[in-house]
Amino acid sequence: MVIINSTRFDFLDIIEPVTTYTDGYLISLNLGMPPQVFQVYLDTGSDLTWVPCGTNSSYQCLECGNEHSTSKPIPSFSPSQSSSNMKELCGSRFCVDIHSSDNSHDPCAAVGCAIPSFMSGLCTRPCPPFSYTYGGGALVLGSLAKDIVTLHGSIFGIAILLDVPGFCFGCVGSSIREPIGIAGFGKGILSLPSQLGFLDKGFSHCFLGFRFARNPNFTSSLIMGDLALSAKDDFLFTPMLKSITNPNFYYIGLEGVSIGDGAAIAAPPSLSSIDSEGNGGMIVDTGTTYTHLRDPFYTAILSSLASVIPYERSYDLEMRTGFDLCFKIPCTHTPCTQDELPLINFHFLGDVKLTLPKDSCYYAVTAPKNSVVVKCLLFQRMDDDDDDDDVGGANNGPGAVLGSFQMQNVEVVYDMEAGRIGFQPKDCALHS
């Protein structure tokens, strides 16, 4: 395997393995020299890449659930153990971006730089600590660092290890509801594909089914570069939309949803376009687990499903799980895939009809008992005051979210050159 230390090759592609987790998808991040390895969420709904930092006992994560309780050490990056680690300086574009300031001198002023030094861009003080917020009250606190990131690539089909120096990431010492780290894949300058120079081309992913959750022996590929865009003639492409207030999200337009062979339930016009204030549209967000839709559109879809599904409702499981439609499905032989649950189709701009794999819509929330299994629809309502994910409340921001659960067994291509997103249902386990 060849080792190179630059991404400035027109014929270079990055190919990273992706594994399935309980509520999303993970890639390995190899930081420092020698590399320290971390499993982090792949998130197209944010830009910052970060990892837990400090000693294993010093990193604190609040409200992270039993699985990530503070009593259980979480692997943390140790800057002192990397010979190539540096602190990011206050005058850098990354420091300005993470502090979201209209005045590029503010970060330098915060650390006490003299006027001549920060006006000339020569202040050598470290970028001040930041806070970075996500939906649902989640946030991380840390500082910006630069180090080598090591990736798996391909040049003319030859596998290489790629050392990229000067990669900027968050060294996070404490967080709320964000336990293990994130690789930001948004369109901002801090994102991983942006720093590597791939946002002028694009990337793709094909997520394994959630039945492979926590099984490291099964992976699928995240691809950045020309290889992600080649041989995609049979894909269903819909144009990307642009938002002036949220320019780093990947927006598409949703025109309707149909159940089986039925007529499409028309989406409100706000889902197929973005207004002058940047509101509306649907974002493609791998950092959100389930697809979110607003009422009354969402309620109309639930009513249509309930009218055609020939099974008894399981109201107790709906109460216990928080999902809106759960049904008792006859099952005499596992894995209980033979049922009459209808297919769900998304209708996007450009006359695109994406038929979701059935397993991407319904999930067995119980084991078979007395030849019955309970399956629930894994969509959720986006309430007016909902800030559960990377979206705004009320009618601000995106009007809907396409979550990662609905992207399993669908190859998704982010074609940045042509300004479009493509979809193709397939068994990602067979195409990894």
CSV table of C-alpha atoms in Angstrom, one decimal:
chain,number,residue,atom,x,y,z
A,1,MET,CA,0.0,0.0,0.0
A,2,VAL,CA,1.4,3.4,-1.1
A,3,ILE,CA,1.4,6.3,1.4
A,4,ILE,CA,1.0,9.9,0.0
A,5,ASN,CA,0.4,13.1,1.8
A,6,SER,CA,-1.7,15.3,-0.5
A,7,THR,CA,-5.3,15.3,-1.8
A,8,ARG,CA,-4.3,17.5,-4.9
A,9,PHE,CA,-4.7,14.8,-7.5
A,10,ASP,CA,-7.6,14.9,-10.0
A,11,PHE,CA,-7.6,11.1,-10.2
A,12,LEU,CA,-7.7,10.5,-6.4
A,13,ASP,CA,-10.7,9.0,-4.7
A,14,ILE,CA,-11.3,8.4,-1.0
A,15,ILE,CA,-13.0,5.1,-0.1
A,16,GLU,CA,-13.9,4.7,3.6
A,17,PRO,CA,-15.8,1.8,5.2
A,18,VAL,CA,-19.0,2.7,7.0
A,19,THR,CA,-20.5,0.6,9.8
A,20,THR,CA,-24.1,0.5,11.1
A,21,TYR,CA,-24.7,1.7,14.7
A,22,THR,CA,-27.9,1.7,16.7
A,23,ASP,CA,-29.1,5.1,15.6
A,24,GLY,CA,-26.9,6.1,12.7
A,25,TYR,CA,-23.7,5.3,10.7
A,26,LEU,CA,-20.1,5.5,11.7
A,27,ILE,CA,-16.7,6.0,10.0
A,28,SER,CA,-13.3,5.6,11.5
A,29,LEU,CA,-11.3,8.7,12.0
A,30,ASN,CA,-7.5,8.3,12.2
A,31,LEU,CA,-6.0,11.4,13.7
A,32,GLY,CA,-2.4,12.3,14.7
A,33,MET,CA,1.0,10.7,14.2
A,34,PRO,CA,1.0,7.9,15.2
A,35,PRO,CA,-2.8,7.7,14.4
A,36,GLN,CA,-5.3,7.5,17.1
A,37,VAL,CA,-8.5,5.8,15.9
A,38,PHE,CA,-12.1,6.9,16.7
A,39,GLN,CA,-15.5,5.8,15.5
A,40,VAL,CA,-17.6,8.9,14.7
A,41,TYR,CA,-21.0,9.6,13.3
A,42,LEU,CA,-21.3,10.5,9.6
A,43,ASP,CA,-23.4,13.7,9.6
A,44,THR,CA,-24.4,15.6,6.4
A,45,GLY,CA,-26.3,18.0,8.6
A,46,SER,CA,-23.3,19.7,10.3
A,47,ASP,CA,-19.8,20.9,9.4
A,48,LEU,CA,-17.5,20.5,12.4
A,49,THR,CA,-15.6,17.2,12.7
A,50,TRP,CA,-14.7,16.5,16.4
A,51,VAL,CA,-13.6,13.8,18.7
A,52,PRO,CA,-13.5,13.5,22.5
A,53,CYS,CA,-10.3,15.0,23.8
A,54,GLY,CA,-8.2,14.7,26.9
A,55,THR,CA,-7.7,11.7,29.1
A,56,ASN,CA,-10.3,8.9,29.1
A,57,SER,CA,-11.5,9.9,32.5
A,58,SER,CA,-11.5,13.7,31.9
A,59,TYR,CA,-14.0,13.8,28.9
A,60,GLN,CA,-17.5,14.4,30.2
A,61,CYS,CA,-20.7,13.7,28.4
A,62,LEU,CA,-24.0,14.7,30.1
A,63,GLU,CA,-27.4,13.1,29.2
A,64,CYS,CA,-25.8,10.5,27.0
A,65,GLY,CA,-27.8,7.6,28.3
A,66,ASN,CA,-26.8,4.3,30.0
A,67,GLU,CA,-24.7,3.2,27.0
A,68,HIS,CA,-22.5,6.2,27.2
A,69,SER,CA,-22.7,7.0,30.9
A,70,THR,CA,-20.0,9.1,32.4
A,71,SER,CA,-18.9,6.1,34.5
A,72,LYS,CA,-17.8,4.3,31.3
A,73,PRO,CA,-14.6,5.7,29.8
A,74,ILE,CA,-15.0,7.0,26.3
A,75,PRO,CA,-11.8,6.8,24.1
A,76,SER,CA,-10.3,10.3,23.9
A,77,PHE,CA,-7.8,11.9,21.7
A,78,SER,CA,-4.5,12.8,23.4
A,79,PRO,CA,-2.8,15.8,21.7
A,80,SER,CA,0.4,15.2,23.7
A,81,GLN,CA,0.7,11.7,22.1
A,82,SER,CA,0.7,13.1,18.6
A,83,SER,CA,4.0,14.6,17.3
A,84,SER,CA,2.1,16.5,14.6
A,85,ASN,CA,-0.6,18.2,16.7
A,86,MET,CA,-1.0,21.9,16.7
A,87,LYS,CA,-3.5,24.4,18.1
A,88,GLU,CA,-5.4,26.4,15.5
A,89,LEU,CA,-4.6,30.1,15.5
A,90,CYS,CA,-7.2,32.8,16.2
A,91,GLY,CA,-6.8,34.5,12.8
A,92,SER,CA,-7.6,31.4,10.7
A,93,ARG,CA,-10.7,31.1,8.6
A,94,PHE,CA,-11.7,28.0,10.6
A,95,CYS,CA,-11.5,30.0,13.9
A,96,VAL,CA,-13.7,32.7,12.4
A,97,ASP,CA,-16.2,30.2,11.1
A,98,ILE,CA,-16.5,28.2,14.3
A,99,HIS,CA,-17.3,31.4,16.2
A,100,SER,CA,-19.8,32.5,13.6
A,101,SER,CA,-18.8,36.1,13.8
A,102,ASP,CA,-19.6,38.9,11.4
A,103,ASN,CA,-16.4,40.5,12.5
A,104,SER,CA,-13.4,38.3,11.6
A,105,HIS,CA,-11.3,40.1,14.3
A,106,ASP,CA,-13.6,39.0,17.2
A,107,PRO,CA,-11.8,35.7,17.9
A,108,CYS,CA,-8.5,37.4,18.1
A,109,ALA,CA,-9.8,40.2,20.3
A,110,ALA,CA,-11.3,37.5,22.7
A,111,VAL,CA,-7.8,36.2,23.4
A,112,GLY,CA,-6.2,39.6,23.9
A,113,CYS,CA,-4.3,40.2,20.6
A,114,ALA,CA,-3.1,43.7,20.1
A,115,ILE,CA,-4.7,45.7,17.3
A,116,PRO,CA,-1.7,45.7,14.9
A,117,SER,CA,-1.3,41.9,15.2
A,118,PHE,CA,-5.0,41.0,14.5
A,119,MET,CA,-5.4,43.6,11.8
A,120,SER,CA,-2.5,42.1,10.0
A,121,GLY,CA,-3.6,38.6,10.5
A,122,LEU,CA,-0.3,37.8,12.4
A,123,CYS,CA,-1.7,37.0,15.9
A,124,THR,CA,-0.1,33.8,17.1
A,125,ARG,CA,-2.5,33.2,20.0
A,126,PRO,CA,-4.6,30.0,19.9
A,127,CYS,CA,-8.2,30.2,18.7
A,128,PRO,CA,-10.4,30.7,21.8
A,129,PRO,CA,-12.6,27.8,23.0
A,130,PHE,CA,-15.9,27.3,21.2
A,131,SER,CA,-19.4,25.9,21.8
A,132,TYR,CA,-21.1,24.2,18.8
A,133,THR,CA,-24.8,23.5,19.0
A,134,TYR,CA,-26.9,20.7,17.5
A,135,GLY,CA,-30.7,20.1,17.7
A,136,GLY,CA,-32.5,18.9,20.8
A,137,GLY,CA,-30.3,20.9,23.1
A,138,ALA,CA,-27.1,19.0,22.2
A,139,LEU,CA,-23.8,20.9,22.2
A,140,VAL,CA,-20.1,20.3,22.5
A,141,LEU,CA,-17.4,22.5,24.1
A,142,GLY,CA,-13.8,22.4,23.0
A,143,SER,CA,-11.0,24.0,21.1
A,144,LEU,CA,-9.8,23.8,17.5
A,145,ALA,CA,-6.7,21.7,16.7
A,146,LYS,CA,-4.8,20.8,13.5
A,147,ASP,CA,-3.3,17.4,12.9
A,148,ILE,CA,-2.7,14.7,10.3
A,149,VAL,CA,-5.8,12.7,9.2
A,150,THR,CA,-5.1,9.4,7.6
A,151,LEU,CA,-7.6,8.1,5.0
A,152,HIS,CA,-8.0,5.2,2.6
A,153,GLY,CA,-7.9,6.2,-1.0
A,154,SER,CA,-7.5,4.9,-4.6
A,155,ILE,CA,-5.4,6.2,-7.5
A,156,PHE,CA,-6.2,4.5,-10.8
A,157,GLY,CA,-7.6,1.5,-8.8
A,158,ILE,CA,-4.4,1.3,-6.6
A,159,ALA,CA,-5.1,1.3,-2.9
A,160,ILE,CA,-3.2,4.0,-1.0
A,161,LEU,CA,-3.0,5.4,2.5
A,162,LEU,CA,-3.4,9.1,2.4
A,163,ASP,CA,-1.9,11.4,5.1
A,164,VAL,CA,-3.5,14.8,5.0
A,165,PRO,CA,-1.6,17.3,7.2
A,166,GLY,CA,-3.2,20.4,8.8
A,167,PHE,CA,-6.7,18.9,9.1
A,168,CYS,CA,-8.7,21.1,11.5
A,169,PHE,CA,-11.1,19.5,14.0
A,170,GLY,CA,-12.6,20.0,17.3
A,171,CYS,CA,-10.9,18.7,20.4
A,172,VAL,CA,-13.9,18.4,22.7
A,173,GLY,CA,-13.6,18.1,26.5
A,174,SER,CA,-17.3,18.0,27.4
A,175,SER,CA,-20.6,17.6,25.6
A,176,ILE,CA,-24.4,17.2,26.1
A,177,ARG,CA,-26.1,14.4,24.3
A,178,GLU,CA,-23.3,13.9,21.8
A,179,PRO,CA,-21.1,11.1,23.2
A,180,ILE,CA,-18.6,9.7,20.6
A,181,GLY,CA,-17.7,12.3,18.0
A,182,ILE,CA,-18.9,13.4,14.5
A,183,ALA,CA,-17.5,13.7,11.0
A,184,GLY,CA,-19.2,16.8,9.6
A,185,PHE,CA,-20.1,16.4,5.9
A,186,GLY,CA,-22.0,19.6,5.3
A,187,LYS,CA,-21.1,22.3,2.8
A,188,GLY,CA,-19.2,24.6,5.2
A,189,ILE,CA,-15.5,25.2,5.1
A,190,LEU,CA,-15.0,23.2,8.3
A,191,SER,CA,-16.5,20.0,6.9
A,192,LEU,CA,-14.4,17.0,6.1
A,193,PRO,CA,-15.0,16.9,2.3
A,194,SER,CA,-14.6,20.6,2.1
A,195,GLN,CA,-11.2,20.6,3.8
A,196,LEU,CA,-10.1,17.7,1.6
A,197,GLY,CA,-11.1,19.5,-1.6
A,198,PHE,CA,-14.0,17.2,-2.7
A,199,LEU,CA,-16.9,19.6,-2.5
A,200,ASP,CA,-16.3,20.7,-6.1
A,201,LYS,CA,-16.9,17.1,-7.1
A,202,GLY,CA,-19.1,15.1,-4.7
A,203,PHE,CA,-19.5,12.0,-2.6
A,204,SER,CA,-21.8,9.0,-2.1
A,205,HIS,CA,-22.8,6.5,0.5
A,206,CYS,CA,-24.8,3.3,0.5
A,207,PHE,CA,-26.0,2.5,4.0
A,208,LEU,CA,-26.3,-1.1,5.2
A,209,GLY,CA,-29.6,-2.2,6.7
A,210,PHE,CA,-30.0,-1.6,10.5
A,211,ARG,CA,-30.0,-5.4,10.9
A,212,PHE,CA,-26.2,-5.1,10.7
A,213,ALA,CA,-26.1,-2.7,13.6
A,214,ARG,CA,-22.9,-3.2,15.8
A,215,ASN,CA,-21.5,-5.8,13.5
A,216,PRO,CA,-18.1,-4.6,12.4
A,217,ASN,CA,-17.7,-7.5,10.0
A,218,PHE,CA,-20.1,-5.8,7.6
A,219,THR,CA,-19.3,-2.5,6.1
A,220,SER,CA,-20.4,-0.4,3.1
A,221,SER,CA,-18.5,2.4,1.3
A,222,LEU,CA,-18.4,6.1,1.6
A,223,ILE,CA,-16.8,7.4,-1.6
A,224,MET,CA,-15.4,10.9,-2.3
A,225,GLY,CA,-14.3,12.0,-5.7
A,226,ASP,CA,-15.0,11.1,-9.4
A,227,LEU,CA,-15.7,7.5,-8.5
A,228,ALA,CA,-18.7,8.5,-6.5
A,229,LEU,CA,-20.2,10.1,-9.6
A,230,SER,CA,-19.3,7.6,-12.4
A,231,ALA,CA,-21.7,5.1,-13.9
A,232,LYS,CA,-24.8,6.7,-12.4
A,233,ASP,CA,-26.9,6.9,-15.5
A,234,ASP,CA,-29.6,4.7,-13.9
A,235,PHE,CA,-29.9,6.9,-10.8
A,236,LEU,CA,-32.9,9.1,-10.0
A,237,PHE,CA,-31.6,12.7,-9.8
A,238,THR,CA,-33.3,15.6,-8.2
A,239,PRO,CA,-31.9,19.2,-8.1
A,240,MET,CA,-30.4,20.6,-5.0
A,241,LEU,CA,-32.1,23.7,-3.6
A,242,LYS,CA,-30.3,26.6,-2.0
A,243,SER,CA,-31.2,28.4,1.3
A,244,ILE,CA,-29.7,31.8,2.1
A,245,THR,CA,-30.0,31.2,5.8
A,246,ASN,CA,-28.8,27.6,5.9
A,247,PRO,CA,-26.4,27.4,2.9
A,248,ASN,CA,-24.5,24.4,4.3
A,249,PHE,CA,-27.4,22.0,4.2
A,250,TYR,CA,-28.2,19.6,1.3
A,251,TYR,CA,-31.7,20.6,0.3
A,252,ILE,CA,-34.1,18.9,-2.1
A,253,GLY,CA,-37.7,19.5,-3.0
A,254,LEU,CA,-40.5,17.0,-1.9
A,255,GLU,CA,-43.7,17.2,-4.0
A,256,GLY,CA,-45.6,14.4,-2.4
A,257,VAL,CA,-45.8,10.9,-0.9
A,258,SER,CA,-47.7,7.9,-2.3
A,259,ILE,CA,-48.7,4.7,-0.6
A,260,GLY,CA,-48.3,1.6,-2.8
A,261,ASP,CA,-49.9,2.3,-6.2
A,262,GLY,CA,-52.1,5.0,-4.9
A,263,ALA,CA,-52.2,8.6,-5.9
A,264,ALA,CA,-49.6,10.9,-4.3
A,265,ILE,CA,-50.6,12.9,-1.3
A,266,ALA,CA,-49.5,16.4,-2.3
A,267,ALA,CA,-46.9,18.0,0.0
A,268,PRO,CA,-47.4,21.7,0.8
A,269,PRO,CA,-45.6,24.0,-1.6
A,270,SER,CA,-43.2,24.9,1.1
A,271,LEU,CA,-41.6,21.5,0.8
A,272,SER,CA,-40.8,21.8,-2.8
A,273,SER,CA,-39.2,25.2,-2.6
A,274,ILE,CA,-37.3,27.6,-0.3
A,275,ASP,CA,-38.7,31.1,0.3
A,276,SER,CA,-36.7,34.3,0.3
A,277,GLU,CA,-36.1,34.0,4.1
A,278,GLY,CA,-34.5,30.5,3.6
A,279,ASN,CA,-37.4,28.5,5.0
A,280,GLY,CA,-38.9,25.3,3.4
A,281,GLY,CA,-37.5,22.4,1.4
A,282,MET,CA,-36.3,19.0,2.7
A,283,ILE,CA,-32.8,18.4,4.0
A,284,VAL,CA,-30.9,15.2,3.5
A,285,ASP,CA,-29.4,14.6,6.9
A,286,THR,CA,-27.5,11.5,7.9
A,287,GLY,CA,-27.2,12.8,11.4
A,288,THR,CA,-31.0,12.5,11.9
A,289,THR,CA,-32.2,9.0,12.4
A,290,TYR,CA,-35.8,9.1,11.2
A,291,THR,CA,-37.6,11.2,8.5
A,292,HIS,CA,-39.5,14.1,10.0
A,293,LEU,CA,-42.6,15.7,8.3
A,294,ARG,CA,-44.8,18.5,9.4
A,295,ASP,CA,-48.6,18.4,10.0
A,296,PRO,CA,-51.1,18.4,8.4
A,297,PHE,CA,-49.1,16.6,5.7
A,298,TYR,CA,-47.8,14.0,8.1
A,299,THR,CA,-51.2,13.2,9.5
A,300,ALA,CA,-52.6,12.7,6.0
A,301,ILE,CA,-49.9,10.1,5.3
A,302,LEU,CA,-50.7,8.3,8.6
A,303,SER,CA,-54.4,8.3,7.7
A,304,SER,CA,-53.7,6.9,4.3
A,305,LEU,CA,-51.4,4.1,5.7
A,306,ALA,CA,-53.9,3.2,8.4
A,307,SER,CA,-56.7,2.8,5.8
A,308,VAL,CA,-54.8,0.3,3.7
A,309,ILE,CA,-52.9,-1.8,6.2
A,310,PRO,CA,-54.9,-4.9,7.0
A,311,TYR,CA,-53.5,-5.5,10.5
A,312,GLU,CA,-54.6,-4.7,14.0
A,313,ARG,CA,-53.0,-1.6,15.6
A,314,SER,CA,-50.8,-2.1,18.6
A,315,TYR,CA,-51.7,1.0,20.6
A,316,ASP,CA,-49.7,-0.1,23.7
A,317,LEU,CA,-46.5,-0.3,21.6
A,318,GLU,CA,-47.2,3.1,20.1
A,319,MET,CA,-47.4,4.5,23.6
A,320,ARG,CA,-44.2,2.8,24.7
A,321,THR,CA,-42.1,3.5,21.6
A,322,GLY,CA,-43.4,7.0,20.6
A,323,PHE,CA,-44.0,5.9,17.0
A,324,ASP,CA,-47.4,6.8,15.5
A,325,LEU,CA,-48.3,3.6,13.7
A,326,CYS,CA,-47.6,0.1,15.0
A,327,PHE,CA,-49.3,-3.1,13.8
A,328,LYS,CA,-49.5,-6.7,14.9
A,329,ILE,CA,-48.1,-8.8,12.0
A,330,PRO,CA,-48.5,-12.5,11.7
A,331,CYS,CA,-45.1,-14.2,11.7
A,332,THR,CA,-44.6,-18.0,11.7
A,333,HIS,CA,-41.0,-17.9,10.4
A,334,THR,CA,-38.3,-15.4,11.2
A,335,PRO,CA,-37.1,-12.9,9.9
A,336,CYS,CA,-40.8,-12.1,9.4
A,337,THR,CA,-40.4,-10.3,6.1
A,338,GLN,CA,-43.6,-11.7,4.5
A,339,ASP,CA,-46.3,-9.1,5.2
A,340,GLU,CA,-48.8,-6.9,3.4
A,341,LEU,CA,-47.4,-3.6,4.6
A,342,PRO,CA,-47.5,-1.2,1.6
A,343,LEU,CA,-44.5,0.4,0.0
A,344,ILE,CA,-43.9,4.1,0.5
A,345,ASN,CA,-42.8,6.4,-2.4
A,346,PHE,CA,-41.3,9.8,-2.2
A,347,HIS,CA,-41.9,12.2,-5.1
A,348,PHE,CA,-39.1,14.7,-5.6
A,349,LEU,CA,-38.6,17.6,-8.0
A,350,GLY,CA,-37.7,16.5,-11.5
A,351,ASP,CA,-40.3,13.8,-11.8
A,352,VAL,CA,-38.4,11.6,-9.4
A,353,LYS,CA,-40.2,8.7,-7.7
A,354,LEU,CA,-38.1,7.0,-5.0
A,355,THR,CA,-39.7,3.8,-3.8
A,356,LEU,CA,-38.2,3.1,-0.3
A,357,PRO,CA,-37.2,-0.4,0.6
A,358,LYS,CA,-39.8,-1.8,3.0
A,359,ASP,CA,-37.2,-2.3,5.7
A,360,SER,CA,-36.4,1.4,5.5
A,361,CYS,CA,-40.0,2.3,6.6
A,362,TYR,CA,-41.1,-0.4,9.0
A,363,TYR,CA,-39.2,-2.0,11.9
A,364,ALA,CA,-40.0,-4.9,14.2
A,365,VAL,CA,-39.9,-3.5,17.7
A,366,THR,CA,-40.7,-6.8,19.3
A,367,ALA,CA,-39.4,-10.4,18.9
A,368,PRO,CA,-42.0,-12.9,17.5
A,369,LYS,CA,-44.4,-14.0,20.2
A,370,ASN,CA,-47.3,-16.3,19.7
A,371,SER,CA,-46.6,-16.1,15.9
A,372,VAL,CA,-47.0,-12.3,16.0
A,373,VAL,CA,-44.5,-9.5,15.6
A,374,VAL,CA,-45.1,-5.8,16.1
A,375,LYS,CA,-43.8,-3.5,13.4
A,376,CYS,CA,-43.9,0.3,13.5
A,377,LEU,CA,-43.6,3.0,10.9
A,378,LEU,CA,-40.3,4.8,11.6
A,379,PHE,CA,-41.3,8.3,10.5
A,380,GLN,CA,-41.8,11.0,13.0
A,381,ARG,CA,-43.8,14.3,13.3
A,382,MET,CA,-41.9,17.5,13.1
A,383,ASP,CA,-43.8,19.6,15.7
A,384,ASP,CA,-44.0,23.4,15.4
A,385,ASP,CA,-41.7,23.6,18.5
A,386,ASP,CA,-39.6,20.7,17.5
A,387,ASP,CA,-35.8,21.2,17.7
A,388,ASP,CA,-35.0,17.5,18.0
A,389,ASP,CA,-32.5,17.5,15.2
A,390,ASP,CA,-30.5,19.9,13.0
A,391,VAL,CA,-33.7,21.8,12.1
A,392,GLY,CA,-35.4,24.9,13.3
A,393,GLY,CA,-38.7,25.1,15.2
A,394,ALA,CA,-42.0,26.6,14.2
A,395,ASN,CA,-42.0,27.2,10.4
A,396,ASN,CA,-38.4,28.3,10.4
A,397,GLY,CA,-35.6,26.5,8.6
A,398,PRO,CA,-36.2,23.2,6.7
A,399,GLY,CA,-39.7,22.0,6.3
A,400,ALA,CA,-38.8,18.3,6.4
A,401,VAL,CA,-35.8,16.0,7.0
A,402,LEU,CA,-34.9,12.8,5.2
A,403,GLY,CA,-33.2,10.7,7.9
A,404,SER,CA,-30.6,8.0,7.7
A,405,PHE,CA,-33.1,5.1,8.5
A,406,GLN,CA,-34.9,5.8,5.3
A,407,MET,CA,-31.6,5.9,3.4
A,408,GLN,CA,-30.6,2.4,4.3
A,409,ASN,CA,-30.2,0.2,1.2
A,410,VAL,CA,-30.4,3.2,-1.0
A,411,GLU,CA,-27.2,4.5,-2.6
A,412,VAL,CA,-27.2,8.3,-2.3
A,413,VAL,CA,-25.0,10.5,-4.6
A,414,TYR,CA,-24.2,14.1,-3.8
A,415,ASP,CA,-23.3,15.5,-7.2
A,416,MET,CA,-21.8,18.9,-6.4
A,417,GLU,CA,-20.6,19.5,-9.9
A,418,ALA,CA,-24.1,19.3,-11.3
A,419,GLY,CA,-26.0,20.6,-8.2
A,420,ARG,CA,-28.1,17.5,-7.8
A,421,ILE,CA,-28.7,14.5,-5.5
A,422,GLY,CA,-29.3,11.0,-6.9
A,423,PHE,CA,-30.9,7.9,-5.4
A,424,GLN,CA,-30.9,4.2,-6.3
A,425,PRO,CA,-32.4,1.5,-4.1
A,426,LYS,CA,-30.1,-1.5,-3.8
A,427,ASP,CA,-28.9,-4.1,-1.3
A,428,CYS,CA,-25.8,-2.2,0.1
A,429,ALA,CA,-24.5,-5.4,1.6
A,430,LEU,CA,-24.0,-6.8,-1.9
A,431,HIS,CA,-22.5,-3.7,-3.3
A,432,SER,CA,-19.9,-2.8,-0.6
